[in-house]
C-alpha cells in the first residue's frame, strides 16, 4: 500500500512524464516542418518513450492500492530559434527529470517504501542513459555550428542514435 506522500509524489512524476512526451512531440513537429526528418523521427521516438515512462508509473500506482491521477498538462514550447536551442532545451529538461526522480527516490526512503524504491531504480538507470544521449547530441550540434552540410549529415546520423537508444531501452 502506498502512503499518501509517495502516492502524491508518484502522481507528480506521472504529470512530468506526460509533459515530457508533449514537449518532445512539439519538438518533433518543429523539426518535421523544418525538413529535418531524422531529427523529427528521433523526437517522435523520444515522445513515445516518455509516454511509456508515464504508463509504467500509472500501472505501478494503481497496482499498489493508489489511484493514478491523469491531469491537465502545461502547453509545451512549439517553436525554437535554432536546432541548437531545441537540443539545449532537451538536455535541460532531462536534467530536470533526473532531479525529480532523485527527489522521488529520497521520498521513498523517507517513507520506508522499499517496493517503490526498487521500482524507481529503473528510472534512475534510464535517466543516466537519457542524459548521456542528450549530451552526445549537444556536443555534436556544437561542433556543427551553422554549417548546413554538417546539419544534413547529423540529420541522417541521428536515426542510428534512435535505434541504439530504443534497443537499449528495457521497455521494448
Ligand atoms: Fe522520462 Fe526523459 O524522462
PDB file of C-alpha atoms in Angstrom, residues 5-66:
ATOM      1  CA  UNK A   5       3.186  11.202   0.442  1.00  0.00           C
ATOM      2  CA  UNK A   6       4.603   8.697  -2.046  1.00  0.00           C
ATOM      3  CA  UNK A   7       1.313   8.499  -3.983  1.00  0.00           C
ATOM      4  CA  UNK A   8       1.314  12.283  -4.408  1.00  0.00           C
ATOM      5  CA  UNK A   9       4.975  12.264  -5.452  1.00  0.00           C
ATOM      6  CA  UNK A  10       4.419   9.438  -7.963  1.00  0.00           C
ATOM      7  CA  UNK A  11       1.400  11.252  -9.389  1.00  0.00           C
ATOM      8  CA  UNK A  12       3.542  14.353  -9.804  1.00  0.00           C
ATOM      9  CA  UNK A  13       6.048  12.271 -11.764  1.00  0.00           C
ATOM     10  CA  UNK A  14       3.227  10.915 -13.958  1.00  0.00           C
ATOM     11  CA  UNK A  15       2.463  14.519 -14.926  1.00  0.00           C
ATOM     12  CA  UNK A  16       6.142  15.270 -15.589  1.00  0.00           C
ATOM     13  CA  UNK A  17       6.496  12.235 -17.886  1.00  0.00           C
ATOM     14  CA  UNK A  18       3.284  13.144 -19.725  1.00  0.00           C
ATOM     15  CA  UNK A  19       4.544  16.699 -20.191  1.00  0.00           C
ATOM     16  CA  UNK A  20       7.891  15.348 -21.397  1.00  0.00           C
ATOM     17  CA  UNK A  21       6.042  13.368 -24.058  1.00  0.00           C
ATOM     18  CA  UNK A  22       4.245  16.539 -25.205  1.00  0.00           C
ATOM     19  CA  UNK A  23       7.453  18.590 -25.160  1.00  0.00           C
ATOM     20  CA  UNK A  24       9.196  16.094 -27.461  1.00  0.00           C
ATOM     21  CA  UNK A  25       6.138  15.760 -29.683  1.00  0.00           C
ATOM     22  CA  UNK A  26       6.224  19.533 -30.200  1.00  0.00           C
ATOM     23  CA  UNK A  27       9.961  19.307 -30.990  1.00  0.00           C
ATOM     24  CA  UNK A  28       9.231  16.504 -33.488  1.00  0.00           C
ATOM     25  CA  UNK A  29       6.677  18.695 -35.251  1.00  0.00           C
ATOM     26  CA  UNK A  30       9.024  21.685 -35.422  1.00  0.00           C
ATOM     27  CA  UNK A  31      11.842  19.540 -36.841  1.00  0.00           C
ATOM     28  CA  UNK A  32       9.462  17.934 -39.344  1.00  0.00           C
ATOM     29  CA  UNK A  33       8.178  21.223 -40.746  1.00  0.00           C
ATOM     30  CA  UNK A  34      11.796  22.442 -40.956  1.00  0.00           C
ATOM     31  CA  UNK A  35      12.539  19.414 -43.163  1.00  0.00           C
ATOM     32  CA  UNK A  36      14.830  17.506 -40.806  1.00  0.00           C
ATOM     33  CA  UNK A  37      13.239  14.092 -40.974  1.00  0.00           C
ATOM     34  CA  UNK A  38      15.887  12.263 -38.951  1.00  0.00           C
ATOM     35  CA  UNK A  39      15.620  14.717 -36.072  1.00  0.00           C
ATOM     36  CA  UNK A  40      11.813  14.536 -36.260  1.00  0.00           C
ATOM     37  CA  UNK A  41      11.861  10.724 -36.095  1.00  0.00           C
ATOM     38  CA  UNK A  42      14.223  10.854 -33.141  1.00  0.00           C
ATOM     39  CA  UNK A  43      11.870  13.220 -31.311  1.00  0.00           C
ATOM     40  CA  UNK A  44       8.768  11.150 -32.156  1.00  0.00           C
ATOM     41  CA  UNK A  45      10.538   8.122 -30.659  1.00  0.00           C
ATOM     42  CA  UNK A  46      11.524  10.146 -27.577  1.00  0.00           C
ATOM     43  CA  UNK A  47       7.916  11.240 -27.179  1.00  0.00           C
ATOM     44  CA  UNK A  48       6.736   7.609 -27.334  1.00  0.00           C
ATOM     45  CA  UNK A  49       9.332   6.602 -24.733  1.00  0.00           C
ATOM     46  CA  UNK A  50       8.112   9.277 -22.348  1.00  0.00           C
ATOM     47  CA  UNK A  51       4.559   8.012 -22.700  1.00  0.00           C
ATOM     48  CA  UNK A  52       5.853   4.542 -21.773  1.00  0.00           C
ATOM     49  CA  UNK A  53       7.595   6.050 -18.734  1.00  0.00           C
ATOM     50  CA  UNK A  54       4.284   7.611 -17.738  1.00  0.00           C
ATOM     51  CA  UNK A  55       2.286   4.401 -18.257  1.00  0.00           C
ATOM     52  CA  UNK A  56       4.729   2.356 -16.203  1.00  0.00           C
ATOM     53  CA  UNK A  57       4.152   4.747 -13.289  1.00  0.00           C
ATOM     54  CA  UNK A  58       0.370   4.771 -13.805  1.00  0.00           C
ATOM     55  CA  UNK A  59       0.207   0.976 -13.578  1.00  0.00           C
ATOM     56  CA  UNK A  60       2.520   0.855 -10.572  1.00  0.00           C
ATOM     57  CA  UNK A  61       0.410   3.380  -8.613  1.00  0.00           C
ATOM     58  CA  UNK A  62      -2.838   1.543  -9.396  1.00  0.00           C
ATOM     59  CA  UNK A  63      -1.380  -1.891  -8.607  1.00  0.00           C
ATOM     60  CA  UNK A  64      -0.145  -0.718  -5.223  1.00  0.00           C
ATOM     61  CA  UNK A  65      -3.525   0.483  -3.969  1.00  0.00           C
ATOM     62  CA  UNK A  66      -3.188   4.096  -5.093  1.00  0.00           C
TER      63      UNK A  66
END
